[in-house]
Amino acid sequence: MRKPAMAMKTALFVFLLYVLHCAVCRDVTLPTGPLYRVAGFPLSLPCVVSGYEGPRTQDFEWFLYRDDSGGRQMGVVSTRDKGFPYAPFQARVRNGEVRVERDSGEAVRLVIQRLRAEDQGNYECYTPSTDTVYQGNYSNMVTVKVIPDTLQISYSRALTGQPVPEGAMLTLTCSGSIRSQQLTHLSITFGKRGGGDSSGSGAGGEVSTVREIISIDKMLGIVPGHSYKKRYDDGEITLEKRNGEGGQGVYVMRMKAVRPDDSGSYFCEASQWILDPDRSWQKIAQRMLDIGNLTVQQLAESLSITSSPRGEVTLQVGSPLILTCEVLGLPSEVNSGLLVQWMKRGSVRSDAVVAGGVEVEVARMSTDGIVSWGDDLSRANGGSMEKVAEGKYSLKLFSARPVDTGVYRCVVSVYAGRSNPGSSTPATLTQKSEGVIVNLKTKDVAVSAVAQLPRGPLLKRGNTITLICNATVKTTGPAQVQVQWLRWPIPEPVIRGSVSDGAPPDPPVVETPRLIAALMHDGVVNIHSNGSEVSVDRLSAISYRLRVHQAAIEDQGMYACHAEVWGQDPHGGWYYTGVKAESNALNVYLYARAGDLLLIPLVVGVSSALFVGIIIIATVTCCFMNRLAKQRARK
Ligand SMILES: *[C@@H]1O[C@H](CO)[C@@H](O)[C@H](O)[C@H]1NC(C)=O
Ligand SMILES: *[C@@H]1O[C@H](CO)[C@@H](O)[C@H](O)[C@H]1NC(C)=O
Ligand SMILES: *[C@@H]1O[C@H](CO)[C@@H](O)[C@H](O)[C@H]1NC(C)=O
Ligand SMILES: *[C@@H]1O[C@H](CO)[C@@H](O)[C@H](O)[C@H]1NC(C)=O
């Protein structure tokens, strides 16, 4: 029973010893082969040693067993011995074309800058022993196959450096091909050197920045360059692969609308990739091709906006106002979207002439040709905005009115290279024309207004208030009067003044008149009162009547009428001439009804009796006390 147990223990001990022992065995690691590399391009072989004793910085020696050498070993390069390389490698080692690069004490790389066909074979990485006991593996081998360089790249049309207008489309085409026995992949990158300094590196001066624009990677995925990501996402930059003749890949990069900072020197670069046995992708060949220089001409340098007529125009009211906007210096080869706006500053509003003020939009034509009108929608009926020729836009107000006076300006926003930009796309450039001053001469118009309360019995509550407004117009040609009645409370400054004792008097309260009713120039009546019934009518050519039926106490107040003169233009349209008159104010006071009046004597009687009583008491008290005081003083 004890013997097998002993045997097992011994076996376990031996195994443990082996494991412990071999945990510190030297091992040399190389990538798994075979590795296919392209002639003329670099070979980089990493070699790592582990499980060694002695100094941390280990020495390495590289040997090559050429296929045709019948197993003969050839010294390539060593980290410790300058005389190590065999004749074929001596010159290449001396000029650094073949070398060992050290990554750490225990990891190096054999680098052959330009592989030659005769470099094919088995490479051995050997580490001289620094161990107390010779244990483990002191070298390792990897097979390197040198394949011919078949990577080809070409472009179909070079950039000449001739200025290209901002917004133009840029198309670059590169073709690439590889003919390899091995399965290798091709990647293509379009890039740019120098030109636009959008990175804004504060140092200034000529910094040759290389930027990747867009790539098609080894797995055929499209990858935009860092600073081009937004434009790629917006669909402004595309890259497409087509199948060309003889298995060639044709790669077409498009920039929809070039910008000034796209100026620079363009190139395309093709890379050949292979999947190594350790499943890592390695770039084994690369070739770059200059396509040429791009110079982008800024739109701002050529664009100009003019409007005609220029300077100042004076028109008769009712005559047409025609303004034309011309967009000059748009490159014809670029299909740009235009937003054209007519703006106006200053006008005659219905109550006052406003100089300066904000600029308002009269009308606009969007990039898709749709015309919309600004706030004053009445213009839309009497006006038009049209594209009369390429780059020429007209604004027509068929019958100009006094409100149309002001300074007109044409504002053009250019969306270079985008005939139908999205609503979030900013304009490439916005420019304004010089202003055109438009004056309108009105006919000589004069108006006066008189308001009158017809004679009659005193107005009492419940009666009908009647007000006559006579508006007299002196003008030539057809005219109409628009009449408004207004009311505001009867001012009461005396009462307010007597109440205040010592305190500064209140500023007079300005009550804004309230519009009661209006008779429009076209005969339409507008009633604005919501209390008593109100009616408005025209009694004669100049007389207009306002009646407030069943007048209540709230209908008391100051009344006045306003008369505005409207003229008719030759096309039959009515317009406000800007001429108006205000009538005198009428005080409308409503007396109490007979029933209410009965109360007055009673109230007066009681209050006067009280008054007399107080006077008597006061006089008696005062005089009697005075006399008493005098008598005491004499004593
Ligand atoms: C040394 O190499 C041989 C075969 O090349 C292998 O079987 C052995 O495990 C290696 N030893 C160590 C310690 O890696
Ligand atoms: C492109 O421009 C660079 C300088 O910006 C110049 O050195 C180079 O010769 C130009 N190339 C061509 C093809 O015009
Ligand atoms: C208003 O005009 C009428 C005639 O239409 C006339 O009888 C009246 O006296 C005029 N009133 C005033 C205040 O002018
Ligand atoms: C209607 O009358 C009330 C009370 O007099 C007033 O507050 C309101 O503003 C009036 N509404 C209109 C539209 O005039």
XYZ file of C-alpha atoms and ligand atoms in Angstrom:
691
model
C 0.000 0.000 0.000
C 2.852 2.449 0.788
C 4.917 1.746 -2.299
C 2.575 3.219 -4.936
C 2.124 6.293 -2.726
C 5.869 6.786 -2.586
C 6.157 6.409 -6.337
C 3.428 9.015 -6.882
C 5.132 11.432 -4.536
C 8.427 11.021 -6.360
C 6.774 11.556 -9.745
C 5.060 14.726 -8.479
C 8.352 16.030 -7.091
C 10.134 15.455 -10.396
C 7.312 17.169 -12.299
C 7.333 20.167 -9.941
C 11.087 20.424 -10.256
C 10.764 20.392 -14.033
C 8.057 23.056 -14.011
C 9.961 25.278 -11.577
C 13.122 24.704 -13.467
C 11.622 25.423 -16.885
C 9.809 28.508 -15.667
C 13.191 30.178 -15.878
C 14.257 28.454 -19.106
C 15.514 30.831 -21.818
C 13.160 31.283 -24.739
C 13.493 33.368 -27.908
C 10.313 34.508 -29.651
C 9.884 35.517 -33.294
C 6.668 36.116 -35.247
C 5.087 33.058 -36.760
C 5.988 32.645 -40.395
C 5.956 32.557 -43.255
C 5.990 36.328 -43.609
C 5.452 37.766 -47.072
C 7.159 41.079 -47.654
C 7.531 43.168 -50.793
C 10.875 43.794 -52.472
C 12.029 47.380 -52.144
C 10.026 47.960 -48.958
C 11.173 47.560 -45.357
C 11.245 44.345 -43.354
C 10.972 44.667 -39.602
C 11.358 41.461 -37.539
C 10.809 41.710 -33.787
C 12.715 39.297 -31.525
C 12.161 38.963 -27.775
C 14.150 36.935 -25.263
C 12.762 35.767 -21.905
C 13.680 33.455 -19.024
C 17.334 34.432 -19.078
C 19.830 35.025 -16.284
C 22.495 37.691 -16.226
C 22.421 41.284 -17.462
C 19.075 42.831 -18.426
C 20.453 44.068 -21.701
C 20.838 40.975 -23.834
C 22.812 40.656 -27.026
C 21.267 39.441 -30.260
C 22.750 37.921 -33.406
C 20.811 37.536 -36.638
C 21.572 34.785 -39.170
C 20.092 34.125 -42.595
C 19.728 30.731 -44.263
C 19.105 31.532 -47.897
C 16.892 29.124 -49.815
C 19.692 28.367 -52.282
C 22.527 28.085 -49.726
C 21.952 24.449 -48.835
C 21.617 25.173 -45.130
C 24.686 27.413 -44.889
C 24.461 29.991 -42.143
C 25.175 33.664 -43.003
C 25.795 36.336 -40.357
C 23.562 39.370 -40.959
C 24.039 41.747 -38.029
C 24.831 41.568 -34.323
C 24.400 43.885 -31.389
C 27.864 43.128 -30.002
C 30.178 42.450 -32.924
C 30.921 44.920 -35.726
C 32.760 42.261 -37.691
C 29.810 39.885 -37.495
C 28.141 40.522 -40.917
C 29.165 38.286 -43.802
C 30.361 39.927 -47.011
C 26.909 40.383 -48.653
C 25.716 42.402 -45.654
C 28.851 44.338 -44.734
C 28.159 47.409 -46.863
C 24.447 47.403 -46.044
C 25.156 47.267 -42.314
C 27.778 49.972 -42.583
C 25.416 52.448 -44.250
C 22.580 51.578 -41.843
C 20.341 50.007 -44.469
C 20.443 46.802 -42.436
C 20.440 47.322 -38.681
C 19.182 46.163 -35.290
C 16.886 48.564 -33.497
C 16.533 48.027 -29.774
C 13.110 48.432 -28.137
C 14.276 47.348 -24.671
C 16.979 45.260 -23.009
C 15.273 42.062 -24.122
C 13.501 43.127 -27.339
C 15.013 44.192 -30.644
C 13.993 44.410 -34.292
C 15.967 43.464 -37.349
C 15.300 46.188 -39.932
C 16.123 45.840 -43.619
C 15.262 49.178 -45.179
C 14.852 47.959 -48.750
C 14.253 44.264 -49.137
C 15.956 42.475 -52.023
C 14.865 39.285 -53.675
C 18.019 37.531 -52.341
C 17.025 38.445 -48.766
C 14.441 35.662 -48.896
C 15.101 32.734 -46.538
C 14.972 31.672 -42.894
C 16.022 34.257 -40.357
C 17.410 33.087 -37.025
C 17.501 35.264 -33.964
C 20.191 33.969 -31.565
C 20.971 35.179 -28.060
C 24.418 34.338 -26.641
C 24.151 32.687 -23.206
C 24.517 34.691 -20.035
C 23.027 31.863 -17.957
C 24.787 29.777 -15.243
C 23.281 26.620 -16.724
C 22.662 26.094 -20.425
C 18.846 25.658 -20.357
C 16.011 26.207 -22.875
C 16.120 27.607 -26.391
C 18.726 30.179 -27.392
C 17.419 30.950 -30.856
C 14.326 30.864 -33.042
C 13.624 30.959 -36.744
C 11.114 32.583 -39.091
C 10.650 32.239 -42.827
C 10.543 35.442 -44.879
C 9.295 35.331 -48.468
C 10.144 38.277 -50.689
C 7.410 38.960 -53.233
C 7.745 41.353 -56.184
C 6.467 44.910 -55.978
C 3.284 45.048 -58.054
C 1.620 48.050 -56.426
C 0.639 50.567 -59.063
C -1.039 53.905 -58.707
C -2.025 56.547 -61.232
C -4.362 59.503 -61.581
C -6.550 60.450 -64.479
C -6.372 64.247 -64.384
C -3.863 66.446 -62.621
C -4.668 69.678 -60.866
C -3.043 72.512 -62.721
C -2.979 75.121 -59.994
C -5.303 77.316 -62.068
C -7.680 79.184 -59.747
C -10.932 77.339 -59.162
C -13.929 79.370 -57.962
C -15.203 78.856 -54.452
C -18.107 76.446 -54.516
C -16.885 74.528 -57.544
C -16.927 70.760 -57.416
C -13.577 69.018 -57.114
C -13.256 65.496 -58.482
C -10.017 63.561 -58.036
C -9.582 60.117 -59.516
C -6.836 57.676 -58.578
C -6.445 54.143 -59.836
C -4.599 51.455 -57.901
C -3.809 47.814 -58.524
C -1.751 44.902 -57.184
C -0.998 41.589 -58.875
C 0.058 39.204 -56.178
C 0.051 35.426 -55.731
C -0.741 36.098 -52.115
C -4.013 37.508 -50.909
C -3.288 41.145 -50.197
C -5.584 44.123 -49.805
C -5.321 47.660 -51.083
C -6.179 50.866 -49.238
C -6.329 54.333 -50.781
C -6.058 57.707 -49.068
C -6.668 61.142 -50.526
C -4.805 63.885 -48.736
C -3.637 67.458 -48.895
C -0.447 69.226 -47.986
C -0.153 72.893 -47.036
C -2.588 75.553 -48.213
C -5.435 76.630 -45.947
C -4.317 77.264 -42.378
C -7.615 76.344 -40.767
C -5.783 74.635 -37.886
C -4.623 78.107 -36.878
C -1.349 77.060 -35.245
C -0.488 80.355 -33.625
C 3.197 80.237 -34.561
C 2.429 81.514 -38.055
C 4.672 80.991 -41.036
C 4.725 78.196 -43.550
C 3.880 74.992 -41.731
C 3.504 72.165 -44.188
C 0.490 70.410 -42.727
C -0.423 67.031 -44.143
C -4.072 66.174 -43.827
C -5.892 63.014 -44.687
C -9.143 63.903 -46.401
C -10.740 60.519 -46.879
C -9.636 56.899 -47.137
C -10.957 53.589 -48.224
C -9.307 51.156 -45.865
C -8.072 47.585 -46.376
C -11.498 46.199 -45.473
C -13.181 48.611 -47.955
C -14.519 50.812 -45.170
C -14.673 54.546 -45.828
C -12.933 56.663 -43.210
C -13.046 60.476 -43.319
C -10.033 62.396 -42.075
C -10.349 64.028 -38.690
C -10.820 67.603 -39.920
C -13.143 66.527 -42.728
C -15.558 64.468 -40.652
C -18.339 67.062 -40.575
C -18.246 67.657 -44.299
C -18.289 63.910 -44.881
C -21.270 63.511 -42.546
C -23.043 66.317 -44.412
C -22.495 64.503 -47.686
C -20.157 67.210 -48.938
C -17.303 64.761 -49.485
C -17.712 61.323 -51.033
C -15.388 58.512 -52.044
C -16.436 55.785 -54.381
C -14.701 52.679 -55.702
C -15.335 51.502 -59.222
C -13.951 48.522 -61.047
C -11.621 49.637 -63.785
C -9.929 47.770 -66.596
C -7.693 44.802 -65.817
C -8.741 44.432 -62.206
C -7.799 47.995 -61.403
C -9.661 49.800 -58.683
C -10.733 53.298 -59.629
C -11.207 55.580 -56.649
C -13.178 58.788 -57.130
C -13.179 61.468 -54.449
C -15.641 64.331 -54.765
C -15.837 67.577 -52.845
C -19.187 69.166 -53.626
C -18.151 72.749 -52.999
C -14.557 73.774 -52.460
C -13.739 76.419 -49.886
C -10.879 78.883 -49.757
C -9.087 76.715 -47.190
C -9.153 73.753 -49.570
C -6.257 75.349 -51.424
C -3.158 73.206 -51.297
C -1.238 70.366 -52.835
C -3.226 67.153 -53.299
C -1.989 63.583 -53.327
C -3.276 60.063 -53.233
C -1.578 57.212 -51.509
C -2.038 53.466 -52.015
C -1.038 50.849 -49.445
C -0.810 47.068 -49.769
C -1.786 45.016 -46.740
C -1.376 41.360 -45.816
C -2.788 39.252 -43.011
C 0.179 37.634 -41.200
C -0.146 34.115 -39.673
C -0.583 35.783 -36.248
C -3.800 37.416 -37.641
C -2.386 40.947 -37.622
C -2.608 43.187 -40.690
C 0.723 44.477 -41.957
C 1.330 47.261 -44.433
C 3.873 45.787 -46.832
C 4.003 48.419 -49.572
C 3.004 52.043 -49.982
C 3.133 54.473 -52.863
C 2.214 58.149 -52.997
C 1.328 60.228 -56.015
C 1.089 64.001 -56.280
C -2.030 65.068 -58.124
C -1.198 68.769 -58.219
C -2.083 72.049 -56.635
C -5.517 73.531 -56.060
C -6.022 77.265 -55.736
C -9.492 78.332 -54.647
C -10.584 81.790 -55.650
C -12.696 83.480 -53.006
C -16.175 84.532 -54.000
C -15.827 87.751 -51.984
C -13.168 88.909 -54.420
C -15.468 88.788 -57.418
C -19.040 89.187 -56.150
C -20.794 92.524 -56.377
C -24.438 93.475 -55.981
C -25.870 96.521 -57.705
C -29.348 97.903 -57.753
C -30.937 100.243 -60.218
C -32.063 102.951 -60.487
C -29.245 104.387 -58.401
C -29.259 107.144 -55.850
C -32.632 108.734 -55.462
C -35.943 108.476 -57.267
C -39.031 110.577 -56.852
C -42.302 109.186 -58.056
C -45.876 110.332 -58.180
C -48.097 108.419 -55.812
C -49.870 105.725 -57.756
C -47.165 105.289 -60.334
C -45.237 102.017 -60.393
C -42.000 101.610 -58.441
C -39.629 99.252 -60.254
C -36.266 98.327 -58.766
C -33.768 95.890 -60.250
C -31.045 93.988 -58.460
C -28.098 92.588 -60.361
C -25.708 89.956 -59.057
C -22.323 90.240 -60.739
C -19.150 88.194 -60.466
C -20.772 84.820 -59.857
C -18.608 82.164 -61.488
C -20.687 80.661 -64.271
C -19.255 77.180 -63.806
C -20.524 76.982 -60.246
C -24.172 76.250 -59.686
C -24.937 78.375 -56.637
C -28.189 78.960 -54.815
C -29.191 82.598 -54.302
C -31.450 84.128 -51.686
C -32.437 87.611 -52.861
C -34.105 90.015 -50.451
C -35.401 93.529 -50.890
C -35.057 95.472 -47.690
C -36.409 98.908 -46.814
C -35.499 101.376 -44.102
C -37.762 104.290 -43.132
C -41.345 104.852 -44.209
C -44.474 106.896 -43.752
C -46.551 105.014 -41.256
C -50.240 105.749 -41.012
C -49.568 108.396 -38.351
C -46.020 109.702 -38.792
C -43.007 109.837 -41.028
C -40.396 107.522 -39.537
C -36.853 108.243 -40.623
C -34.139 105.653 -40.131
C -35.494 102.921 -37.926
C -35.086 99.236 -38.515
C -34.627 97.689 -41.896
C -37.602 95.553 -42.804
C -37.928 92.938 -45.475
C -40.225 93.890 -48.328
C -39.971 90.638 -50.258
C -37.620 87.717 -50.758
C -37.000 85.061 -53.340
C -35.581 81.917 -51.793
C -33.096 79.608 -53.467
C -35.929 77.511 -54.841
C -37.574 80.547 -56.449
C -40.418 80.941 -53.977
C -41.367 84.561 -53.330
C -42.606 85.635 -49.925
C -43.524 89.072 -48.656
C -42.581 90.811 -45.446
C -44.883 92.054 -42.747
C -46.871 94.376 -44.981
C -48.899 91.704 -46.698
C -50.969 94.235 -48.604
C -47.936 94.666 -50.880
C -48.164 91.090 -52.067
C -51.347 91.965 -53.958
C -49.975 95.092 -55.565
C -46.444 93.924 -56.196
C -44.239 91.279 -57.723
C -40.726 89.997 -57.337
C -39.314 88.245 -60.361
C -36.130 86.831 -61.767
C -35.981 88.700 -65.059
C -32.698 87.216 -66.292
C -29.809 85.157 -64.929
C -28.603 87.123 -61.913
C -31.249 89.843 -62.321
C -34.135 90.292 -59.926
C -36.865 92.906 -60.016
C -39.163 94.312 -57.379
C -42.317 95.969 -58.675
C -44.890 97.855 -56.654
C -47.471 98.611 -59.302
C -48.976 101.535 -57.496
C -46.604 103.191 -55.072
C -48.104 104.629 -51.925
C -46.670 107.115 -49.404
C -45.853 104.169 -47.099
C -43.486 102.918 -49.776
C -41.019 105.769 -49.289
C -37.680 104.804 -47.804
C -34.226 103.512 -48.616
C -34.310 100.251 -50.570
C -31.468 97.775 -50.642
C -31.027 94.450 -52.326
C -29.389 91.771 -50.148
C -28.052 88.633 -51.814
C -26.896 85.511 -49.975
C -24.874 83.130 -52.118
C -24.739 79.417 -51.294
C -21.698 78.598 -53.400
C -22.002 75.236 -55.090
C -25.328 74.435 -53.437
C -28.272 75.063 -55.677
C -30.684 73.870 -53.005
C -29.117 74.335 -49.579
C -30.746 73.003 -46.437
C -32.260 75.443 -44.017
C -29.343 75.008 -41.615
C -26.676 75.581 -44.253
C -25.026 78.956 -43.738
C -24.599 81.183 -46.757
C -21.126 81.332 -48.247
C -21.386 85.074 -48.555
C -24.032 87.784 -48.072
C -23.683 91.143 -49.766
C -25.833 94.274 -49.965
C -26.317 96.752 -52.728
C -26.111 100.495 -52.284
C -29.346 102.002 -51.030
C -31.874 103.607 -53.368
C -33.873 106.441 -51.842
C -37.472 106.357 -52.969
C -39.528 109.515 -52.493
C -43.199 109.793 -53.294
C -44.867 113.060 -54.127
C -48.396 113.245 -52.867
C -50.934 115.530 -54.415
C -51.673 118.677 -52.442
C -54.251 117.570 -49.947
C -55.780 119.560 -47.122
C -58.423 118.483 -44.654
C -60.157 120.079 -41.726
C -62.551 118.547 -39.237
C -65.168 120.174 -37.010
C -67.204 118.322 -34.430
C -70.525 119.564 -33.191
C -73.311 118.574 -30.809
C -76.624 119.547 -32.431
C -78.683 122.034 -30.421
C -81.450 120.491 -28.407
C -82.664 119.804 -24.873
C -80.130 118.905 -22.164
C -78.802 115.361 -22.564
C -79.989 113.015 -19.895
C -79.152 109.422 -19.184
C -81.077 107.157 -21.525
C -81.115 109.760 -24.321
C -79.299 109.390 -27.637
C -76.015 111.273 -27.924
C -75.592 112.663 -31.434
C -72.270 114.041 -32.702
C -71.691 115.535 -36.132
C -68.264 115.625 -37.717
C -67.762 117.841 -40.741
C -64.613 116.911 -42.695
C -63.650 119.164 -45.587
C -61.068 117.959 -48.114
C -59.313 120.171 -50.640
C -57.534 118.183 -53.332
C -57.620 117.311 -56.987
C -58.840 113.959 -58.129
C -60.782 111.388 -56.194
C -60.479 111.322 -52.432
C -62.273 109.682 -49.564
C -62.315 110.519 -45.894
C -61.911 107.924 -43.228
C -63.516 109.174 -39.999
C -62.805 107.962 -36.476
C -64.568 108.957 -33.257
C -62.633 108.913 -30.044
C -63.560 109.423 -26.436
C -61.601 110.090 -23.258
C -62.646 111.000 -19.707
C -63.416 114.595 -18.750
C -60.274 115.927 -17.063
C -60.628 116.869 -13.372
C -57.483 118.837 -12.435
C -59.253 121.203 -9.933
C -60.498 118.438 -7.677
C -57.109 116.719 -7.603
C -55.276 120.002 -6.833
C -57.433 120.886 -3.773
C -57.103 117.459 -2.226
C -53.328 117.440 -2.172
C -52.048 119.391 0.867
C -48.358 120.259 0.692
C -47.452 117.249 -1.454
C -46.382 118.088 -5.007
C -49.381 118.073 -7.336
C -49.846 114.872 -9.335
C -48.831 115.209 -12.970
C -51.945 115.547 -15.119
C -53.190 112.121 -16.008
C -53.127 111.742 -19.786
C -55.923 109.438 -20.742
C -55.414 107.887 -24.158
C -58.502 108.438 -26.249
C -60.445 105.289 -26.898
C -61.612 104.551 -30.404
C -65.397 104.279 -30.395
C -66.224 103.836 -34.031
C -64.876 104.455 -37.507
C -66.226 104.849 -40.984
C -63.546 103.501 -43.313
C -62.659 105.046 -46.677
C -64.525 102.228 -48.410
C -67.728 102.879 -46.445
C -67.326 100.022 -43.990
C -68.317 100.806 -40.416
C -66.219 99.501 -37.541
C -67.718 99.734 -34.064
C -65.249 99.365 -31.209
C -67.545 100.087 -28.270
C -68.981 97.179 -26.316
C -71.231 99.233 -24.045
C -74.191 101.108 -25.440
C -75.382 100.690 -28.996
C -73.413 102.899 -31.358
C -74.193 103.738 -34.963
C -72.357 105.732 -37.602
C -73.665 107.212 -40.822
C -72.912 109.819 -43.423
C -75.387 112.665 -43.624
C -73.960 114.614 -46.546
C -70.788 114.844 -48.618
C -68.929 116.311 -45.660
C -71.004 115.401 -42.595
C -70.596 112.218 -40.606
C -72.762 111.307 -37.636
C -72.106 109.261 -34.531
C -74.985 108.223 -32.330
C -74.824 106.561 -28.947
C -78.221 105.132 -28.169
C -79.550 104.703 -24.631
C -76.545 106.619 -23.330
C -75.296 105.494 -19.945
C -73.039 107.245 -17.439
C -69.968 105.479 -19.003
C -70.697 107.253 -22.285
C -69.903 110.634 -20.746
C -66.601 112.171 -21.750
C -64.673 114.237 -24.222
C -65.410 113.345 -27.837
C -63.514 114.227 -30.999
C -63.249 113.001 -34.544
C -60.207 112.336 -36.720
C -60.344 112.567 -40.503
C -57.791 110.820 -42.750
C -57.682 111.461 -46.472
C -57.362 108.533 -48.834
C -56.498 109.084 -52.465
C -57.029 106.912 -55.482
C -54.169 106.028 -57.811
C -54.619 105.819 -61.584
C -55.105 102.062 -61.286
C -58.088 102.495 -58.996
C -56.397 101.453 -55.772
C -56.958 103.463 -52.625
C -54.025 104.614 -50.529
C -53.597 106.655 -47.400
C -52.150 110.053 -48.300
C -50.711 110.625 -44.863
C -52.840 113.783 -44.488
C -55.141 113.922 -41.495
C -56.953 116.378 -39.205
C -58.274 116.279 -35.657
C -61.432 118.066 -34.664
C -62.133 120.134 -31.582
C -63.084 118.169 -28.456
C -66.674 118.147 -27.214
C -67.635 117.726 -23.594
C -70.581 115.362 -23.305
C -72.185 115.457 -19.853
C -75.302 113.523 -19.008
C -77.714 115.085 -16.556
C -79.653 112.968 -14.162
C -83.225 112.073 -15.030
C -86.184 113.942 -13.509
C -86.669 111.177 -10.961
C -83.076 111.544 -9.799
C -83.424 115.329 -9.657
C -86.071 115.089 -6.855
C -83.358 114.003 -4.499
C -81.319 117.176 -4.961
C -83.486 119.632 -2.913
C -83.652 117.135 -0.110
C -79.926 116.669 -0.016
C -79.350 120.421 -0.418
C -81.910 121.200 2.291
C -80.409 118.861 4.851
C -76.856 119.884 4.167
C -77.631 123.637 4.214
C -79.482 123.313 7.526
C -76.457 121.577 9.009
C -74.159 124.222 7.544
C -76.139 127.126 9.042
C -76.190 125.421 12.428
C -72.442 124.893 12.453
C -71.790 128.516 11.432
C -73.943 129.812 14.278
C -72.327 127.585 16.866
C -68.862 128.430 15.629
C -69.460 132.183 15.589
C -71.048 132.233 19.001
C -68.330 130.099 20.545
C -65.512 131.997 18.949
C -66.790 135.536 19.739
C -67.947 134.696 23.212
C -64.571 133.127 24.127
C -62.675 136.113 22.690
C -64.687 138.554 24.735
C -64.114 136.507 27.848
C -60.355 136.444 27.211
C -60.253 140.245 26.767
C -62.165 140.834 30.005
C -59.704 138.677 31.946
C -56.761 140.519 30.435
C -58.110 143.880 31.616
C -58.291 142.646 35.244
C 12.424 24.692 -27.320
O 12.035 24.353 -28.654
C 11.427 23.084 -28.756
C 11.165 22.820 -30.217
O 11.766 23.785 -30.999
C 10.201 22.984 -27.931
O 9.653 21.718 -28.003
C 10.506 23.341 -26.505
O 9.323 23.381 -25.741
C 11.220 24.655 -26.427
N 11.596 24.905 -25.075
C 11.200 25.975 -24.383
C 11.718 26.049 -22.980
O 10.493 26.793 -24.872
C 2.477 73.267 -55.878
O 2.759 74.281 -54.943
C 4.004 74.153 -54.299
C 4.143 75.278 -53.310
O 2.924 75.575 -52.727
C 5.115 74.187 -55.321
O 6.333 73.985 -54.684
C 4.880 73.110 -56.347
O 5.836 73.205 -57.372
C 3.512 73.229 -56.965
N 3.266 72.091 -57.826
C 2.744 72.230 -59.018
C 2.533 70.974 -59.779
O 2.433 73.312 -59.478
C -71.657 120.822 -41.024
O -72.235 120.677 -42.292
C -73.627 120.863 -42.359
C -74.069 120.674 -43.770
O -73.680 119.416 -44.257
C -73.989 122.254 -41.880
O -75.344 122.388 -41.836
C -73.392 122.468 -40.508
O -73.615 123.788 -40.120
C -71.930 122.211 -40.501
N -71.400 122.365 -39.159
C -70.262 122.984 -38.858
C -69.885 123.075 -37.431
O -69.574 123.457 -39.753
C -65.530 96.008 -22.962
O -65.873 96.693 -21.774
C -65.052 96.383 -20.658
C -65.617 97.125 -19.443
O -66.038 98.380 -19.789
C -63.622 96.766 -20.958
O -62.764 96.447 -19.868
C -63.182 96.037 -22.188
O -61.853 96.433 -22.528
C -64.111 96.312 -23.333
N -63.722 95.523 -24.478
C -63.450 96.062 -25.639
C -63.093 95.113 -26.713
O -63.457 97.265 -25.844
